[in-house]
Tab-separated table of C-alpha atoms in Angstrom:
chain	number	residue	atom	x	y	z
A	7	MET	CA	-15.690	35.412	-46.813
A	8	ILE	CA	-17.767	32.258	-46.816
A	9	ARG	CA	-14.600	30.395	-45.855
A	10	GLY	CA	-14.450	32.623	-42.766
A	11	TRP	CA	-17.817	31.298	-41.633
A	12	TYR	CA	-16.560	27.738	-41.728
A	13	ILE	CA	-13.335	28.655	-39.910
A	14	GLY	CA	-15.277	30.361	-37.122
A	15	ALA	CA	-17.778	27.511	-36.923
A	16	SER	CA	-14.987	24.927	-36.630
A	17	GLY	CA	-13.538	26.898	-33.728
A	18	MET	CA	-16.923	26.989	-32.002
A	19	ASN	CA	-17.342	23.215	-32.408
A	20	ALA	CA	-13.890	22.567	-30.962
A	21	GLN	CA	-14.614	24.784	-27.947
A	22	GLN	CA	-17.968	23.076	-27.439
A	23	ASN	CA	-16.208	19.704	-27.212
A	24	ARG	CA	-13.771	21.156	-24.679
A	25	LEU	CA	-16.680	22.522	-22.653
A	26	ASP	CA	-18.420	19.115	-22.664
A	27	ALA	CA	-15.258	17.461	-21.276
A	28	ILE	CA	-14.832	20.125	-18.573
A	29	SER	CA	-18.496	19.892	-17.565
A	30	ASN	CA	-18.216	16.122	-17.222
A	31	ASN	CA	-15.090	16.519	-15.087
A	32	LEU	CA	-16.833	18.944	-12.739
A	33	ALA	CA	-19.887	16.679	-12.508
A	34	ASN	CA	-17.653	13.815	-11.316
A	35	VAL	CA	-15.449	15.731	-8.903
A	36	ASP	CA	-16.814	13.618	-6.016
A	37	THR	CA	-16.797	10.299	-7.904
A	38	THR	CA	-14.369	7.832	-6.330
A	39	GLY	CA	-11.446	6.994	-8.613
A	40	PHE	CA	-12.640	9.249	-11.441
A	41	LYS	CA	-10.018	10.368	-13.991
A	42	ARG	CA	-10.459	13.686	-15.776
A	43	ASP	CA	-10.817	13.928	-19.561
A	44	ILE	CA	-8.903	16.424	-21.693
A	45	ALA	CA	-9.988	17.509	-25.193
A	46	THR	CA	-7.210	18.518	-27.583
A	47	SER	CA	-7.539	20.293	-30.938
A	48	LYS	CA	-5.484	20.430	-34.107
A	49	SER	CA	-5.502	22.841	-37.026
A	50	PHE	CA	-6.427	21.919	-40.560
A	51	SER	CA	-3.722	22.169	-43.189
A	52	GLU	CA	-2.752	25.731	-44.118
A	53	LEU	CA	-2.897	27.132	-47.642
A	54	LEU	CA	-0.156	29.228	-49.237
A	55	ILE	CA	-1.489	32.463	-50.758
A	56	ARG	CA	0.094	33.680	-54.003
A	57	ARG	CA	-0.549	36.747	-56.151
A	58	THR	CA	-3.098	35.814	-58.780
A	59	ARG	CA	-1.943	38.336	-61.419
A	60	ALA	CA	1.616	37.064	-61.581
A	61	ASP	CA	0.968	33.437	-62.379
A	62	GLY	CA	3.152	31.309	-64.570
A	63	VAL	CA	6.605	29.774	-64.273
A	64	TYR	CA	10.136	30.725	-65.184
A	65	GLU	CA	13.128	28.533	-65.985
A	66	THR	CA	16.091	28.163	-63.635
A	67	PRO	CA	19.305	26.129	-63.886
A	68	PHE	CA	17.672	23.654	-61.501
A	69	GLY	CA	14.285	23.438	-63.232
A	70	SER	CA	11.385	25.866	-62.945
A	71	ALA	CA	9.747	28.019	-60.294
A	72	ASP	CA	6.466	29.876	-59.847
A	73	VAL	CA	6.316	33.487	-60.949
A	74	ALA	CA	3.600	34.264	-58.398
A	75	PRO	CA	5.301	35.128	-55.105
A	76	ILE	CA	3.968	33.785	-51.811
A	77	VAL	CA	2.265	36.532	-49.834
A	78	GLY	CA	1.285	34.540	-46.742
A	79	LYS	CA	-0.609	31.589	-45.289
A	80	LEU	CA	-4.313	31.035	-44.746
A	81	GLY	CA	-5.540	28.850	-41.900
A	82	LEU	CA	-8.621	26.686	-42.409
A	83	GLY	CA	-9.828	26.321	-38.850
A	84	VAL	CA	-9.471	23.617	-36.200
A	85	GLU	CA	-11.053	20.341	-35.183
A	86	THR	CA	-11.065	18.209	-32.051
A	87	ASN	CA	-8.101	15.878	-32.331
A	88	GLU	CA	-8.549	13.630	-29.305
A	89	LEU	CA	-10.404	13.230	-26.033
A	90	TYR	CA	-7.963	11.478	-23.743
A	91	THR	CA	-7.885	10.658	-20.038
A	92	ASP	CA	-5.432	11.966	-17.467
A	93	PHE	CA	-4.517	8.944	-15.320
A	94	SER	CA	-2.596	10.918	-12.703
A	95	GLN	CA	-2.978	9.727	-9.114
A	96	GLY	CA	-5.786	11.128	-6.996
A	97	SER	CA	-5.446	11.712	-3.254
A	98	PHE	CA	-6.433	9.143	-0.634
A	99	LYS	CA	-9.397	9.362	1.697
A	100	SER	CA	-9.565	7.334	4.913
A	101	THR	CA	-12.902	5.546	5.403
A	102	ASP	CA	-12.303	2.946	8.180
A	103	THR	CA	-14.380	0.519	6.082
A	104	ALA	CA	-12.760	-2.869	5.467
A	105	THR	CA	-14.300	-3.231	2.006
A	106	ASP	CA	-12.810	0.036	0.707
A	107	PHE	CA	-9.573	-0.069	-1.287
A	108	ALA	CA	-7.285	2.344	-3.112
A	109	LEU	CA	-4.400	1.707	-5.484
A	110	ASN	CA	-1.201	3.652	-4.916
A	111	GLY	CA	0.239	3.616	-8.432
A	112	LYS	CA	-0.892	2.680	-11.920
A	113	GLY	CA	-3.222	-0.274	-12.282
A	114	PHE	CA	-6.867	-1.349	-12.123
A	115	PHE	CA	-9.139	-3.638	-10.149
A	116	ALA	CA	-10.812	-6.288	-12.311
A	117	VAL	CA	-14.575	-6.859	-12.031
A	118	GLN	CA	-16.944	-9.291	-13.718
A	119	THR	CA	-19.849	-7.770	-15.672
A	120	PRO	CA	-22.490	-9.246	-18.010
A	121	ASP	CA	-20.385	-7.846	-20.897
A	122	GLY	CA	-17.222	-9.557	-19.691
A	123	GLU	CA	-14.284	-8.473	-17.573
A	124	ARG	CA	-14.036	-4.751	-16.964
A	125	TYR	CA	-11.654	-2.560	-14.962
A	126	THR	CA	-11.991	0.207	-12.403
A	127	ARG	CA	-10.076	2.476	-10.057
A	128	ASN	CA	-13.145	2.860	-7.850
A	129	GLY	CA	-12.444	0.712	-4.797
A	130	ASP	CA	-15.681	1.604	-3.000
A	131	PHE	CA	-16.844	-2.028	-2.613
A	132	PHE	CA	-19.276	-3.850	-0.291
A	133	LEU	CA	-20.094	-7.413	0.737
A	134	GLY	CA	-23.083	-9.071	-0.899
A	135	LYS	CA	-25.500	-11.452	0.789
A	136	GLU	CA	-23.419	-14.499	-0.088
A	137	GLY	CA	-20.152	-12.998	1.084
A	138	VAL	CA	-19.062	-11.907	-2.390
A	139	LEU	CA	-17.131	-8.656	-2.692
A	140	LEU	CA	-19.118	-6.407	-5.068
A	141	THR	CA	-18.944	-2.994	-6.676
A	142	LYS	CA	-21.707	-0.463	-5.982
A	143	GLU	CA	-23.342	-1.595	-9.249
A	144	GLY	CA	-23.411	-5.202	-7.985
A	145	TYR	CA	-20.563	-6.603	-10.116
A	146	PRO	CA	-18.270	-9.185	-8.452
A	147	VAL	CA	-14.725	-8.017	-7.747
A	148	LEU	CA	-12.251	-10.529	-9.132
A	149	GLY	CA	-9.347	-12.202	-7.438
A	150	GLU	CA	-6.826	-14.319	-9.274
A	151	ASN	CA	-9.051	-17.361	-8.617
A	152	GLY	CA	-12.340	-15.740	-9.579
A	153	PRO	CA	-14.914	-13.754	-7.563
A	154	ILE	CA	-13.744	-13.045	-4.027
A	155	HIS	CA	-15.653	-14.775	-1.208
A	156	VAL	CA	-15.160	-13.823	2.457
A	157	ASP	CA	-17.224	-14.714	5.525
A	158	ASP	CA	-17.485	-11.198	6.955
A	159	ASP	CA	-15.841	-7.786	6.935
A	160	LYS	CA	-13.140	-8.874	9.403
A	161	PHE	CA	-10.763	-9.796	6.588
A	162	HIS	CA	-7.420	-8.126	5.986
A	163	VAL	CA	-5.624	-7.202	2.777
A	164	ASN	CA	-1.898	-6.430	2.595
A	165	GLU	CA	-0.160	-4.050	0.208
A	166	ASP	CA	0.363	-6.838	-2.344
A	167	GLY	CA	-3.384	-7.534	-2.473
A	168	MET	CA	-3.317	-10.819	-0.541
A	169	ILE	CA	-6.628	-11.378	1.263
A	170	TYR	CA	-6.659	-13.059	4.698
A	171	ALA	CA	-9.901	-14.155	6.342
A	172	LYS	CA	-9.013	-13.143	9.916
A	173	ASP	CA	-5.447	-11.908	10.255
A	174	VAL	CA	-2.287	-11.665	8.186
A	175	ASP	CA	-0.869	-14.791	9.861
A	176	GLY	CA	-3.670	-16.990	8.540
A	177	ILE	CA	-4.101	-18.776	5.232
A	178	PRO	CA	-4.745	-16.382	2.330
A	179	VAL	CA	-8.193	-16.582	0.747
A	180	ASP	CA	-7.205	-15.092	-2.600
A	181	ARG	CA	-5.264	-12.232	-4.156
A	182	LEU	CA	-6.849	-9.183	-5.757
A	183	ARG	CA	-6.629	-9.329	-9.541
A	184	ILE	CA	-4.852	-6.064	-10.288
A	185	VAL	CA	-4.034	-5.557	-13.947
A	186	ARG	CA	-2.001	-3.331	-16.234
A	187	PHE	CA	-2.008	-2.686	-19.986
A	188	GLU	CA	0.560	-1.989	-22.661
A	189	ASN	CA	-1.132	1.323	-23.588
A	190	GLU	CA	-3.406	2.348	-20.721
A	191	ARG	CA	-3.982	5.739	-22.353
A	192	TYR	CA	-6.227	4.095	-24.963
A	193	LEU	CA	-8.617	2.338	-22.588
A	194	LYS	CA	-12.256	3.237	-23.249
A	195	LYS	CA	-14.600	4.590	-20.591
A	196	GLN	CA	-17.792	2.560	-20.338
A	197	GLY	CA	-19.635	4.410	-17.574
A	198	GLY	CA	-20.141	3.516	-13.932
A	199	SER	CA	-16.386	4.035	-13.279
A	200	LEU	CA	-15.619	1.084	-15.577
A	201	TRP	CA	-13.098	0.769	-18.400
A	202	ARG	CA	-12.824	-1.679	-21.265
A	203	THR	CA	-9.946	-2.617	-23.505
A	204	THR	CA	-9.454	-1.581	-27.120
A	205	GLU	CA	-7.248	-2.907	-29.883
A	206	ILE	CA	-4.702	-0.181	-29.187
A	207	SER	CA	-4.665	-0.582	-25.395
A	208	GLY	CA	-3.979	-4.302	-25.634
A	209	GLY	CA	-5.230	-7.001	-23.290
A	210	ALA	CA	-4.950	-6.987	-19.509
A	211	HIS	CA	-2.129	-8.741	-17.694
A	212	ILE	CA	-1.685	-9.240	-13.960
A	213	ALA	CA	0.626	-6.596	-12.506
A	214	GLU	CA	3.696	-8.043	-10.818
A	215	GLY	CA	6.891	-6.706	-9.334
A	216	ASP	CA	7.646	-3.018	-9.669
A	217	GLU	CA	4.652	-2.359	-11.940
A	218	ARG	CA	2.180	-3.598	-9.315
A	219	PRO	CA	0.598	-0.777	-7.298
A	220	LYS	CA	0.270	-0.974	-3.519
A	221	VAL	CA	-3.177	-1.797	-2.170
A	222	LEU	CA	-4.428	0.405	0.662
A	223	GLN	CA	-7.300	-1.084	2.673
A	224	ARG	CA	-9.777	1.246	4.389
A	225	TYR	CA	-8.973	4.004	1.897
A	226	THR	CA	-10.515	5.208	-1.346
A	227	GLU	CA	-8.983	7.288	-4.127
A	228	THR	CA	-10.622	10.622	-4.822
A	229	SER	CA	-10.994	12.011	-8.343
A	230	ASN	CA	-8.018	13.827	-9.854
A	231	VAL	CA	-10.192	16.788	-10.881
A	232	ASN	CA	-8.978	20.178	-9.662
A	233	VAL	CA	-12.096	22.338	-9.435
A	234	VAL	CA	-10.224	25.661	-9.646
A	235	ASN	CA	-8.290	24.632	-12.768
A	236	GLU	CA	-11.447	23.334	-14.438
A	237	MET	CA	-13.319	26.561	-13.717
A	238	VAL	CA	-10.449	28.635	-15.148
A	239	GLN	CA	-10.462	26.489	-18.291
A	240	MET	CA	-14.229	26.895	-18.565
A	241	ILE	CA	-13.806	30.677	-18.591
A	242	GLU	CA	-11.113	30.360	-21.288
A	243	VAL	CA	-13.422	28.183	-23.394
A	244	ASN	CA	-16.286	30.671	-23.095
A	245	ARG	CA	-14.035	33.555	-24.170
A	246	ALA	CA	-12.700	31.587	-27.153
A	247	TYR	CA	-16.232	30.573	-28.132
A	248	GLU	CA	-17.371	34.200	-28.030
A	249	ALA	CA	-14.382	35.289	-30.145
A	250	ASN	CA	-15.263	32.754	-32.852
A	251	GLN	CA	-18.896	33.791	-32.659
A	252	LYS	CA	-17.974	37.443	-33.191
A	253	SER	CA	-15.784	36.534	-36.173
A	254	ILE	CA	-18.791	34.869	-37.821
A	255	GLN	CA	-20.915	37.934	-37.108
A	256	SER	CA	-18.247	40.138	-38.684
A	257	GLU	CA	-18.123	37.899	-41.766
A	258	ASP	CA	-21.897	38.048	-41.988
A	259	SER	CA	-21.832	41.846	-41.780
A	260	MET	CA	-19.252	42.047	-44.578
A	261	MET	CA	-21.291	39.691	-46.738
A	262	ASP	CA	-24.370	41.826	-46.122
A	263	THR	CA	-22.427	44.909	-47.247
A	264	LEU	CA	-21.204	43.086	-50.337
A	265	TRP	CA	-24.663	42.046	-51.499
A	266	ASN	CA	-26.653	45.127	-50.510
A	267	ARG	CA	-24.187	47.853	-51.502
A	268	VAL	CA	-21.464	46.666	-53.850
A	269	VAL	CA	-23.605	44.302	-55.954
A	270	VAL	CA	-26.596	46.647	-56.051
A	271	VAL	CA	-24.459	49.650	-57.052
A	272	SER	CA	-22.704	47.657	-59.790
A	273	ARG	CA	-26.086	46.926	-61.339
């Protein structure tokens, strides 16, 4: 019965982690370029249950076998296996602001931070005092030649990310540094719509050819969070949490009966 407490508690912990992920998704439903997190669970190894009063072995032509027959399996609860990010495309929102960008396809903008190069899908940028294109946190947006400098917001950017100071017939200023990774699934969220690499994700490389997403100027990408789906999942989590809670209460009631009735009577 004590094992039942731990099984129920493991289920409650797993559902709590799911609820934390869902709550964070709902809190960022209006965050530009946000990608929803999904918590997955896995079960612990199962135990085979055998009859205890028929133990021993018997000989066979191929060796030996257990006398005790298998009567079933016993699960040992669950644990959170992974918290991963859904990188599916969000929808596009027109802004009519020249410093706003969206990526149509997989890929990331590169920005320079005090901790090194970081990556984002949030293209809600602005021009700093010195004509440097910045994120809302004040980090320079990187082109392939370094931080991007433009004189004013009259610049144009084509689908390939080439930046022109006045019009598309002029001399390009720079090209947006748009990167991809070998295993984008394993990028790590840092906060502030930024991502950093891990050993599993691999280093960043400039996206070229078919793997390079199209750049849309005067648009931003909305989050890929579906509020209705998240609310439905939140209800499911609450029901599962309550079911595990009730199982613990039932185990506690049985243990109370064992100690206060069976043990006392046997004395």
